[in-house]
JSON list of C-alpha atoms in Angstrom, two decimals:
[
{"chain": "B", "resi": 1, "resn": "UNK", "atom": "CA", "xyz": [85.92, 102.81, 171.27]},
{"chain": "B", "resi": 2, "resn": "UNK", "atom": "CA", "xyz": [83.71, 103.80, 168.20]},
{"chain": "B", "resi": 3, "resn": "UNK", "atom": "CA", "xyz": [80.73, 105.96, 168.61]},
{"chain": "B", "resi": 4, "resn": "UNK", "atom": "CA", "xyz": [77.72, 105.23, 167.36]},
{"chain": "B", "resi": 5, "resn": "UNK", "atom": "CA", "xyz": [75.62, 107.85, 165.47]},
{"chain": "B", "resi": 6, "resn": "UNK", "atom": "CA", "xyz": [72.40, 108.67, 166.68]},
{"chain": "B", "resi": 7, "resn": "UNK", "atom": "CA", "xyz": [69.39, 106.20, 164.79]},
{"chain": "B", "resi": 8, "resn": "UNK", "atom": "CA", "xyz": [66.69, 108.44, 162.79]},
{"chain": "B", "resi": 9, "resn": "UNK", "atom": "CA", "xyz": [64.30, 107.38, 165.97]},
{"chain": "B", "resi": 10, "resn": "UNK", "atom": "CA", "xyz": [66.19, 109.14, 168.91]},
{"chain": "B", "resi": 11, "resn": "UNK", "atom": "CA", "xyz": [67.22, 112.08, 166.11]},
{"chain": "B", "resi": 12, "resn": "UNK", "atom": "CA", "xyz": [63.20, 112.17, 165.80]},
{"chain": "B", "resi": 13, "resn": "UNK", "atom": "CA", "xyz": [61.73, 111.82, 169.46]},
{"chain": "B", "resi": 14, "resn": "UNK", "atom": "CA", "xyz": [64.83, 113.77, 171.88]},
{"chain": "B", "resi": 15, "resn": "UNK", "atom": "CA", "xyz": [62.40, 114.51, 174.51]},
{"chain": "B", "resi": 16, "resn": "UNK", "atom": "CA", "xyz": [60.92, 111.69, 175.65]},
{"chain": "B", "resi": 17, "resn": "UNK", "atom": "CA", "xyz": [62.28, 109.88, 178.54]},
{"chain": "B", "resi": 18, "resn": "UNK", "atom": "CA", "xyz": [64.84, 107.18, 176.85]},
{"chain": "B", "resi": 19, "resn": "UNK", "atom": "CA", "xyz": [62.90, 103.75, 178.22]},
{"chain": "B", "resi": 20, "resn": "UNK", "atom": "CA", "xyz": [59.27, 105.44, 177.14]},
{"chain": "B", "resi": 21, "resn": "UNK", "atom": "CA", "xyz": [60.64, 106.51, 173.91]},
{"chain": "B", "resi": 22, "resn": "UNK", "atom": "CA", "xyz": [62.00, 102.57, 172.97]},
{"chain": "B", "resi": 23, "resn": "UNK", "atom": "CA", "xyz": [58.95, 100.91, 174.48]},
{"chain": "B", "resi": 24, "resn": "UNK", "atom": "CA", "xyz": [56.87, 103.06, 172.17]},
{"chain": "B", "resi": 25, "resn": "UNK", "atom": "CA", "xyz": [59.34, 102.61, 168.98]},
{"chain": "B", "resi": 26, "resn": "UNK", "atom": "CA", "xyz": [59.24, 98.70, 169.89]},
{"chain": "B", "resi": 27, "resn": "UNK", "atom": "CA", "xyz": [55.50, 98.52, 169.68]},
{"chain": "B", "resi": 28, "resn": "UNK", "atom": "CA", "xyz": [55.08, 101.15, 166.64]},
{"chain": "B", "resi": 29, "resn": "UNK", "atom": "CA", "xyz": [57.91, 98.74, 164.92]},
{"chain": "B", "resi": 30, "resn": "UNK", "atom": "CA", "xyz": [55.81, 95.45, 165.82]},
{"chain": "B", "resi": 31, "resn": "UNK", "atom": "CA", "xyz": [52.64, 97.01, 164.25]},
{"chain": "B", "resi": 32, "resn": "UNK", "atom": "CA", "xyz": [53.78, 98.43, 161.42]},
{"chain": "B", "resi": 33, "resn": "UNK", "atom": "CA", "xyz": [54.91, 95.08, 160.56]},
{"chain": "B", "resi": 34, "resn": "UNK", "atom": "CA", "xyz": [51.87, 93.61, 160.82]},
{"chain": "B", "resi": 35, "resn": "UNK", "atom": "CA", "xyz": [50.12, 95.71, 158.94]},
{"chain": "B", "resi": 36, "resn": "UNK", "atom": "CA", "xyz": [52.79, 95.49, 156.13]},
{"chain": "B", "resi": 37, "resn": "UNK", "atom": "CA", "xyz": [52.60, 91.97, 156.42]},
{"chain": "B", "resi": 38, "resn": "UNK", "atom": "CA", "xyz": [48.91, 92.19, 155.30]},
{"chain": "B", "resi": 39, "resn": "UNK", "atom": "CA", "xyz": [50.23, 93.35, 151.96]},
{"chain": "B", "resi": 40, "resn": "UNK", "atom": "CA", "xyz": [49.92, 89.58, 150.80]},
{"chain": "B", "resi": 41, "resn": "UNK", "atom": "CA", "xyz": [50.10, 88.17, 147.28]},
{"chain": "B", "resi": 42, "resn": "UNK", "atom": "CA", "xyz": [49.79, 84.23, 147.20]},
{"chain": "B", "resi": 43, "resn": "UNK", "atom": "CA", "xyz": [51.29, 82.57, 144.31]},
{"chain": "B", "resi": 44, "resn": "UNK", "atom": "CA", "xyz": [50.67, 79.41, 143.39]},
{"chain": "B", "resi": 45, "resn": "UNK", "atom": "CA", "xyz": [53.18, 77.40, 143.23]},
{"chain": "B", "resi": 46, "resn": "UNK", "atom": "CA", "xyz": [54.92, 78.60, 146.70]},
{"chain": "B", "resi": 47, "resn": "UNK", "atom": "CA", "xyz": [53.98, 78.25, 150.22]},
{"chain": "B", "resi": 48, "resn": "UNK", "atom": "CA", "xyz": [55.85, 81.44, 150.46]},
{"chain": "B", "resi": 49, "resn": "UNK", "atom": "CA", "xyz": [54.00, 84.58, 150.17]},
{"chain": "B", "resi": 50, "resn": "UNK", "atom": "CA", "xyz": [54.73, 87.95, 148.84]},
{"chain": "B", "resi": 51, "resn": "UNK", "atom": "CA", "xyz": [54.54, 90.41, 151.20]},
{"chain": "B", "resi": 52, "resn": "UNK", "atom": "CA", "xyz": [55.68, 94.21, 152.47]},
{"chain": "B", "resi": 53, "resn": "UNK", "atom": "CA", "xyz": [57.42, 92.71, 155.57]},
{"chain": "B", "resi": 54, "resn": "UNK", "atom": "CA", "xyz": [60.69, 92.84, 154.18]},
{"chain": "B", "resi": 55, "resn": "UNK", "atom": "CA", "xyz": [60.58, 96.57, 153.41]},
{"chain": "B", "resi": 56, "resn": "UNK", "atom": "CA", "xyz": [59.81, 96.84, 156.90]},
{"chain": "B", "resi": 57, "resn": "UNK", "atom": "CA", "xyz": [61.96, 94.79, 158.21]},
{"chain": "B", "resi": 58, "resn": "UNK", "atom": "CA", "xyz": [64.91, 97.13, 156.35]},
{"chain": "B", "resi": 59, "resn": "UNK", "atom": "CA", "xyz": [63.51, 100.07, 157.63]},
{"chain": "B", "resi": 60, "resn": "UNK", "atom": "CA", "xyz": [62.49, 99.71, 161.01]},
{"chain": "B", "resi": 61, "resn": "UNK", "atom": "CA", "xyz": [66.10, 97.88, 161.66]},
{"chain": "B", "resi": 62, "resn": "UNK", "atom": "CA", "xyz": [67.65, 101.07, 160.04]},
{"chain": "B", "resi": 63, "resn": "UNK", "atom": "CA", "xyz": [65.05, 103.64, 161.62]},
{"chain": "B", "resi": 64, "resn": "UNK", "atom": "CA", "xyz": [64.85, 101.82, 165.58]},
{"chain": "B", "resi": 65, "resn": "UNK", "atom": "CA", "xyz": [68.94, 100.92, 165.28]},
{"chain": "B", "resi": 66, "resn": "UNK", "atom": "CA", "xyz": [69.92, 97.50, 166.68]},
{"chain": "B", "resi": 67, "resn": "UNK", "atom": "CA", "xyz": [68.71, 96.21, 169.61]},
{"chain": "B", "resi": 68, "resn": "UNK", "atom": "CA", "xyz": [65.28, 98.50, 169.17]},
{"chain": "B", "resi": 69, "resn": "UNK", "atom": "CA", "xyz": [64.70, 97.25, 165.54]},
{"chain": "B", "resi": 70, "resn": "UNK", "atom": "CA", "xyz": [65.35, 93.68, 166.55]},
{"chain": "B", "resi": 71, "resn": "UNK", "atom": "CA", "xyz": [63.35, 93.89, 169.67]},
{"chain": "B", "resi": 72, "resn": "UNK", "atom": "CA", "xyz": [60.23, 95.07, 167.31]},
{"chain": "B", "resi": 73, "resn": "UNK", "atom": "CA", "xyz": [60.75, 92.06, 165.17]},
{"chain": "B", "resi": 74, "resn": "UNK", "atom": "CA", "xyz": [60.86, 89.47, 168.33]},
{"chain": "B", "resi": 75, "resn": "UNK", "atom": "CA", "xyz": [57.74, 91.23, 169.63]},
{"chain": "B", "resi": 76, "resn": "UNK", "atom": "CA", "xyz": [55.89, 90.78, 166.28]},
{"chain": "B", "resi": 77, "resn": "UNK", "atom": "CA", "xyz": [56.67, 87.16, 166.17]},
{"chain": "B", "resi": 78, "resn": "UNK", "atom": "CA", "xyz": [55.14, 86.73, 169.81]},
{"chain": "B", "resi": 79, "resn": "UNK", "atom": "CA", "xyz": [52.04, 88.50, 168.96]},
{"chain": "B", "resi": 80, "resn": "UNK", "atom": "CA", "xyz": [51.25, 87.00, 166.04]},
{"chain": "B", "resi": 81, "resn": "UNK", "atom": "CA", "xyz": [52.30, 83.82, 168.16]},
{"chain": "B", "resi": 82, "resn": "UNK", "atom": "CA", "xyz": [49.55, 84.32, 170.24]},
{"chain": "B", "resi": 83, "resn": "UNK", "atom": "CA", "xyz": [47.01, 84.56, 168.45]},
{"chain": "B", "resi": 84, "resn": "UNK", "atom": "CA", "xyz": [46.79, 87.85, 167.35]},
{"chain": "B", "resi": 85, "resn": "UNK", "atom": "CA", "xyz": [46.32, 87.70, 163.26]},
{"chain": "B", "resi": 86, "resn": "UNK", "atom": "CA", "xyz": [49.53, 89.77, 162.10]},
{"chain": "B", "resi": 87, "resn": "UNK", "atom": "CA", "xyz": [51.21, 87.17, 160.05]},
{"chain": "B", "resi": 88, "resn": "UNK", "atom": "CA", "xyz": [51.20, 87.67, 156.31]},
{"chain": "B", "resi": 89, "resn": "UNK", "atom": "CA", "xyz": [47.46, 87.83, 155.41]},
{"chain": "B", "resi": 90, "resn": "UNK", "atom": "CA", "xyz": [45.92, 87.37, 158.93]},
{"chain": "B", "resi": 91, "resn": "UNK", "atom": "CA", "xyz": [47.85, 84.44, 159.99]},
{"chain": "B", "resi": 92, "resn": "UNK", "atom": "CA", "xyz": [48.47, 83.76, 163.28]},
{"chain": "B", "resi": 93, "resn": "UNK", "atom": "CA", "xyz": [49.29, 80.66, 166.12]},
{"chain": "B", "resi": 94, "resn": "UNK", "atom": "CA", "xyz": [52.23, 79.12, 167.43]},
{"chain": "B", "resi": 95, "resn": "UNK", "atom": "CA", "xyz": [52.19, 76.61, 163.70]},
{"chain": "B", "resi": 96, "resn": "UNK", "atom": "CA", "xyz": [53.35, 79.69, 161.60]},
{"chain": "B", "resi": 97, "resn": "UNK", "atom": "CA", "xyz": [56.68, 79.56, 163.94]},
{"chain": "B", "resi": 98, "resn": "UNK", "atom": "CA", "xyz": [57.21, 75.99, 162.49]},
{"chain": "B", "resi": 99, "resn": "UNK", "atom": "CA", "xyz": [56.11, 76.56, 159.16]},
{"chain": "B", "resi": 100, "resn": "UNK", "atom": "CA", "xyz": [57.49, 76.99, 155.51]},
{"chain": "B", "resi": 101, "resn": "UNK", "atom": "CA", "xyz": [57.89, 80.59, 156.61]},
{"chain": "B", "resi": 102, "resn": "UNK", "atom": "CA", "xyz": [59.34, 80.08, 159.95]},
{"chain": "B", "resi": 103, "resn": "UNK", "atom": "CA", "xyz": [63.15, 80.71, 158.55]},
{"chain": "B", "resi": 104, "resn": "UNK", "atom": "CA", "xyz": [62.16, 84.15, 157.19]},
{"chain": "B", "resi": 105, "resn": "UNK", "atom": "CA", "xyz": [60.58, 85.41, 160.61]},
{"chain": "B", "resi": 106, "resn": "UNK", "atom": "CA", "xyz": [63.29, 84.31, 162.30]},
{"chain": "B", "resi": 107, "resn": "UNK", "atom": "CA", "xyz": [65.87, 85.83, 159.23]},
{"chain": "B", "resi": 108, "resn": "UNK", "atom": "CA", "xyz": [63.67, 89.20, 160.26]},
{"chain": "B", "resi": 109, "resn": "UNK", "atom": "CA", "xyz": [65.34, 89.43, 163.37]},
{"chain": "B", "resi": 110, "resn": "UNK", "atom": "CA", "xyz": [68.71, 88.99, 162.56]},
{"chain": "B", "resi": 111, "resn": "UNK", "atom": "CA", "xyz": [68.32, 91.09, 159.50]},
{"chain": "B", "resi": 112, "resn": "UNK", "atom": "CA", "xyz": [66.89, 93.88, 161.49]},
{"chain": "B", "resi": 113, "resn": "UNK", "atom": "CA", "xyz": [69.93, 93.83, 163.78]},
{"chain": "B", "resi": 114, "resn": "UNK", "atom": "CA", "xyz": [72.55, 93.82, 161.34]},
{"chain": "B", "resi": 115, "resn": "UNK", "atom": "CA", "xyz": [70.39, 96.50, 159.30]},
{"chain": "B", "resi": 116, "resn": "UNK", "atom": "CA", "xyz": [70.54, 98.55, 162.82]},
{"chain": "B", "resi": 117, "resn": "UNK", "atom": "CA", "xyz": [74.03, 98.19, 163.54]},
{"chain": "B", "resi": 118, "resn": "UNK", "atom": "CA", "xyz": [74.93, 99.61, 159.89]},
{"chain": "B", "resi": 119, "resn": "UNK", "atom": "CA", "xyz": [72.43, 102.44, 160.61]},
{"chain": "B", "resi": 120, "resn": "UNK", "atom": "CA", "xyz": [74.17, 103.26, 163.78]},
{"chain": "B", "resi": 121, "resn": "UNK", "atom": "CA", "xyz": [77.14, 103.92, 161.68]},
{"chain": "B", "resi": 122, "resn": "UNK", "atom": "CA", "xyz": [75.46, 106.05, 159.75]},
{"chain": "B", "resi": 123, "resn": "UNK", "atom": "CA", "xyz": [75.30, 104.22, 156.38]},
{"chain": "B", "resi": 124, "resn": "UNK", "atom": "CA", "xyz": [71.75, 105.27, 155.81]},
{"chain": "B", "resi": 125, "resn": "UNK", "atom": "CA", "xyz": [72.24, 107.96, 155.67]},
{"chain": "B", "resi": 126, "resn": "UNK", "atom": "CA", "xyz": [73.09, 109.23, 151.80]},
{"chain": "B", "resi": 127, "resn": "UNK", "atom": "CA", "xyz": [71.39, 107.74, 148.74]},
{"chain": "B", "resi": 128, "resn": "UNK", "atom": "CA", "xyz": [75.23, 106.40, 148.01]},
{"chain": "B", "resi": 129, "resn": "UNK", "atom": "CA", "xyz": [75.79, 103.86, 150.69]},
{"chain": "B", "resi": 130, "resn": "UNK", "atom": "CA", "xyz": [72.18, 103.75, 152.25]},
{"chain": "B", "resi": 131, "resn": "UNK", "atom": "CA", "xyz": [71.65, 100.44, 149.80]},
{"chain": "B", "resi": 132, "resn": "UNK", "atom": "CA", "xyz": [74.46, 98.50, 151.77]},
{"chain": "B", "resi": 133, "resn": "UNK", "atom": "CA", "xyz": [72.73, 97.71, 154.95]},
{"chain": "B", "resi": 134, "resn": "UNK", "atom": "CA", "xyz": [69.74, 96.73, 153.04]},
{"chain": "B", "resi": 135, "resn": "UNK", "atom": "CA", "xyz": [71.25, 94.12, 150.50]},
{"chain": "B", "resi": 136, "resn": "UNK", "atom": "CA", "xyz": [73.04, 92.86, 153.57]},
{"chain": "B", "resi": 137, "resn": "UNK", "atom": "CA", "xyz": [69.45, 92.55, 155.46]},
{"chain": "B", "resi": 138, "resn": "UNK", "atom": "CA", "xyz": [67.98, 91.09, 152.40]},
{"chain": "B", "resi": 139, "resn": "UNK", "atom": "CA", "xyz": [70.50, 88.60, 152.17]},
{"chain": "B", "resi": 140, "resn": "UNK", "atom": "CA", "xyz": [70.68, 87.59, 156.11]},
{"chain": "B", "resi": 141, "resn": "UNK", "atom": "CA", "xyz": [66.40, 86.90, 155.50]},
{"chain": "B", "resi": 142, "resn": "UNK", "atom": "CA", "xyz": [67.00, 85.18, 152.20]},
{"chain": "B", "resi": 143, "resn": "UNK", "atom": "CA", "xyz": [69.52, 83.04, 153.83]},
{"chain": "B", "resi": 144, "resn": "UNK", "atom": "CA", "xyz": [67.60, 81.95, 157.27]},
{"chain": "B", "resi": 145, "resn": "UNK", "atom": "CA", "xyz": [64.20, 81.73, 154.97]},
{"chain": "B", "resi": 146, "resn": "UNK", "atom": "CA", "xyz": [65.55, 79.58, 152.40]},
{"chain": "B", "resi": 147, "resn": "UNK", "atom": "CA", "xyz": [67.55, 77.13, 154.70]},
{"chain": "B", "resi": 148, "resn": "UNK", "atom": "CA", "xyz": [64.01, 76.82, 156.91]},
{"chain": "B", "resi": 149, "resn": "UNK", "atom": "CA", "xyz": [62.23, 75.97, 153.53]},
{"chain": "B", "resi": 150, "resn": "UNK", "atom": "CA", "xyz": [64.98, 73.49, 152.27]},
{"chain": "B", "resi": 151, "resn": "UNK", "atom": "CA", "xyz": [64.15, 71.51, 156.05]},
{"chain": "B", "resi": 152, "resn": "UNK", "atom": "CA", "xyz": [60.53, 72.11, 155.27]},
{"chain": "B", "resi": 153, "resn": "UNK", "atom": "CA", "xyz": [60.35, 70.98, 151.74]},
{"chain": "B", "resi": 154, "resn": "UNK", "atom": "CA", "xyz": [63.29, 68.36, 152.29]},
{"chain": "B", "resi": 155, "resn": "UNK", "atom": "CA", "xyz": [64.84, 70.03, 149.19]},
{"chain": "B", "resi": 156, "resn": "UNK", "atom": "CA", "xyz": [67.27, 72.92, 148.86]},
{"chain": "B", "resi": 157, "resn": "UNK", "atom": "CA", "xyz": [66.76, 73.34, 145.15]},
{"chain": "B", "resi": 158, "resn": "UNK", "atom": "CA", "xyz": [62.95, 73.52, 145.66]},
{"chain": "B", "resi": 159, "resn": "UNK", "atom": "CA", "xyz": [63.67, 76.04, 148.58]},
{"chain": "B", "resi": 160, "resn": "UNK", "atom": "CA", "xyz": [65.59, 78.21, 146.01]},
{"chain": "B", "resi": 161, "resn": "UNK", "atom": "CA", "xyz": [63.01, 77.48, 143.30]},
{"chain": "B", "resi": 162, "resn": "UNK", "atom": "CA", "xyz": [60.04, 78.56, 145.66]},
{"chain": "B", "resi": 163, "resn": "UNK", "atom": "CA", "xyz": [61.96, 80.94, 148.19]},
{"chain": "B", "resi": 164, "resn": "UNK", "atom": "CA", "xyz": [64.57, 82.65, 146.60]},
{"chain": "B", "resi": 165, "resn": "UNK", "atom": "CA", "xyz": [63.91, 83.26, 142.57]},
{"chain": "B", "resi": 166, "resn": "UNK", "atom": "CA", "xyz": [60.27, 84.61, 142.29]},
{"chain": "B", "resi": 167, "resn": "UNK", "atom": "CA", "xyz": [61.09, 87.41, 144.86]},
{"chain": "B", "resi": 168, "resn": "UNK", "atom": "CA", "xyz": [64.06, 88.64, 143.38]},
{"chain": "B", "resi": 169, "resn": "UNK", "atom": "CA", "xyz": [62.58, 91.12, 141.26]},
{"chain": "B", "resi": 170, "resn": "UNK", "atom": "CA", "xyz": [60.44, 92.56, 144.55]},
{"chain": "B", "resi": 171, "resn": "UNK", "atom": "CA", "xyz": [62.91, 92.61, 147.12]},
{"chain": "B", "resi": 172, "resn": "UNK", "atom": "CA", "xyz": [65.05, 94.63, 144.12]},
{"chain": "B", "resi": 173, "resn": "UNK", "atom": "CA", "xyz": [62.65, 97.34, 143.94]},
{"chain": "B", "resi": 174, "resn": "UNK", "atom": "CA", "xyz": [62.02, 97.13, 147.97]},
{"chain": "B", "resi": 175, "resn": "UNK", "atom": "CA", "xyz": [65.77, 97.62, 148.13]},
{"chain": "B", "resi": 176, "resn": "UNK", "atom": "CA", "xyz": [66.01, 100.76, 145.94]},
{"chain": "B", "resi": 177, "resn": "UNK", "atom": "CA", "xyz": [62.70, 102.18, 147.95]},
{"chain": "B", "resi": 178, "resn": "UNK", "atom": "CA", "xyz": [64.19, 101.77, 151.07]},
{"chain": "B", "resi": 179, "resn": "UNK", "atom": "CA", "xyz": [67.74, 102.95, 150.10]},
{"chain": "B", "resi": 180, "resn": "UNK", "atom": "CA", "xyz": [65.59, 105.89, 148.79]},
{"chain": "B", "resi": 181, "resn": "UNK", "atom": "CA", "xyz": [63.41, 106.72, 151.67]},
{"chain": "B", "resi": 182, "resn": "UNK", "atom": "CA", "xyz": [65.70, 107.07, 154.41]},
{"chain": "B", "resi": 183, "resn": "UNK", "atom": "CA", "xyz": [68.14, 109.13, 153.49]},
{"chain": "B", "resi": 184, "resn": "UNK", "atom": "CA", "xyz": [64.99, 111.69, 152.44]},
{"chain": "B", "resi": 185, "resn": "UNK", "atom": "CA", "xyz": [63.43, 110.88, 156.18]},
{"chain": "B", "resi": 186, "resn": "UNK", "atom": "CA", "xyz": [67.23, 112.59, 157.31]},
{"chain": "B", "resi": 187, "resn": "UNK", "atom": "CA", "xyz": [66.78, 115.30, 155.36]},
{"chain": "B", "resi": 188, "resn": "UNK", "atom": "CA", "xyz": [63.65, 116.06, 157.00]},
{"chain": "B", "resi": 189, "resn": "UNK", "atom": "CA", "xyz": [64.43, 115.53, 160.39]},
{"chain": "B", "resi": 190, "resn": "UNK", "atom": "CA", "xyz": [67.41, 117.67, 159.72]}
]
């Protein structure tokens, strides 16, 4: 039986009571989505947005571990569900889970699991291996995103043309800055 290491979150809150501690890391992960997910650039010729959700996606799924990280994501896609305006740029309702972008929020999920489940064995922990759980993340969202907008659009090479290739260069840089920032968050809680 492997052990797991211990996620940045329980390294950072120890003594507080184990179901208080994950409620409040569920919630804190929900809402720091939603405000990333205000970080919104519209482009023109995609229904697809450019957002900071992905970043946080990586790093809450790294930060919260597994089933924490993708709890956070499933409770972000209820609130906004319901009304409350935390999809990317205010968004909210029940039609955003049916949407171009539905395959991305639901890629979020997954992606934060998988993330966690790398964290938990410790790969985010150095600069050197820290970037595999992320390109692995990216790649589960790209994935669940882009088959959702081929459905959507009725084409796969529009879905790449309009999910997948203008966010390339982002996601790159949100890969390196999130490869970059936890490791530095160990060192400090160290």
């Amino acid at each position: 039986m492997t052990t797991l290491a211990p996620t940045l979150s329980t390294r950072y809150f120890p003594n507080i009571s184990s179901r208080a501690r994950d409620m409040f890391l569920i919630v804190a992960g929900s809402l720091l989505i939603a405000a990333l997910a205000q970080i919104e650039i519209l482009l023109p010729f995609t229904p697809v947005p450019i957002t900071g959700q992905t970043f946080g996606v990586l790093l809450i799924g790294a930060a919260l571990g597994s089933k924490r990280g993708a709890a956070s994501l499933i409770l972000y896609i209820i609130e906004g569900g319901l009304g409350l305006p935390f999809f990317a740029g205010g968004a909210r309702g029940l039609g955003i889970l049916t949407g171009a972008t539905a395959g991305y929020l639901a890629g979020f999920v997954v992606a934060a699991y998988v993330v966690g489940l790398l964290a938990e064995r410790g790969l985010e922990r150095s600069v050197r291996t820290s970037i595999i759980p992320f390109i692995v993340g990216t790649v589960i969202i790209y994935l669940f995103g882009v088959a959702w907008l081929g459905i959507f659009l009725k084409s796969f090479s529009q879905a790449i043309e309009f999910g997948l290739l203008p966010f390339l260069i982002g996601d790159a840089i949100k890969l390196i800055l999130a490869s970059l920032a936890l490791p530095a968050a160990w060192k400090l809680v160290k």
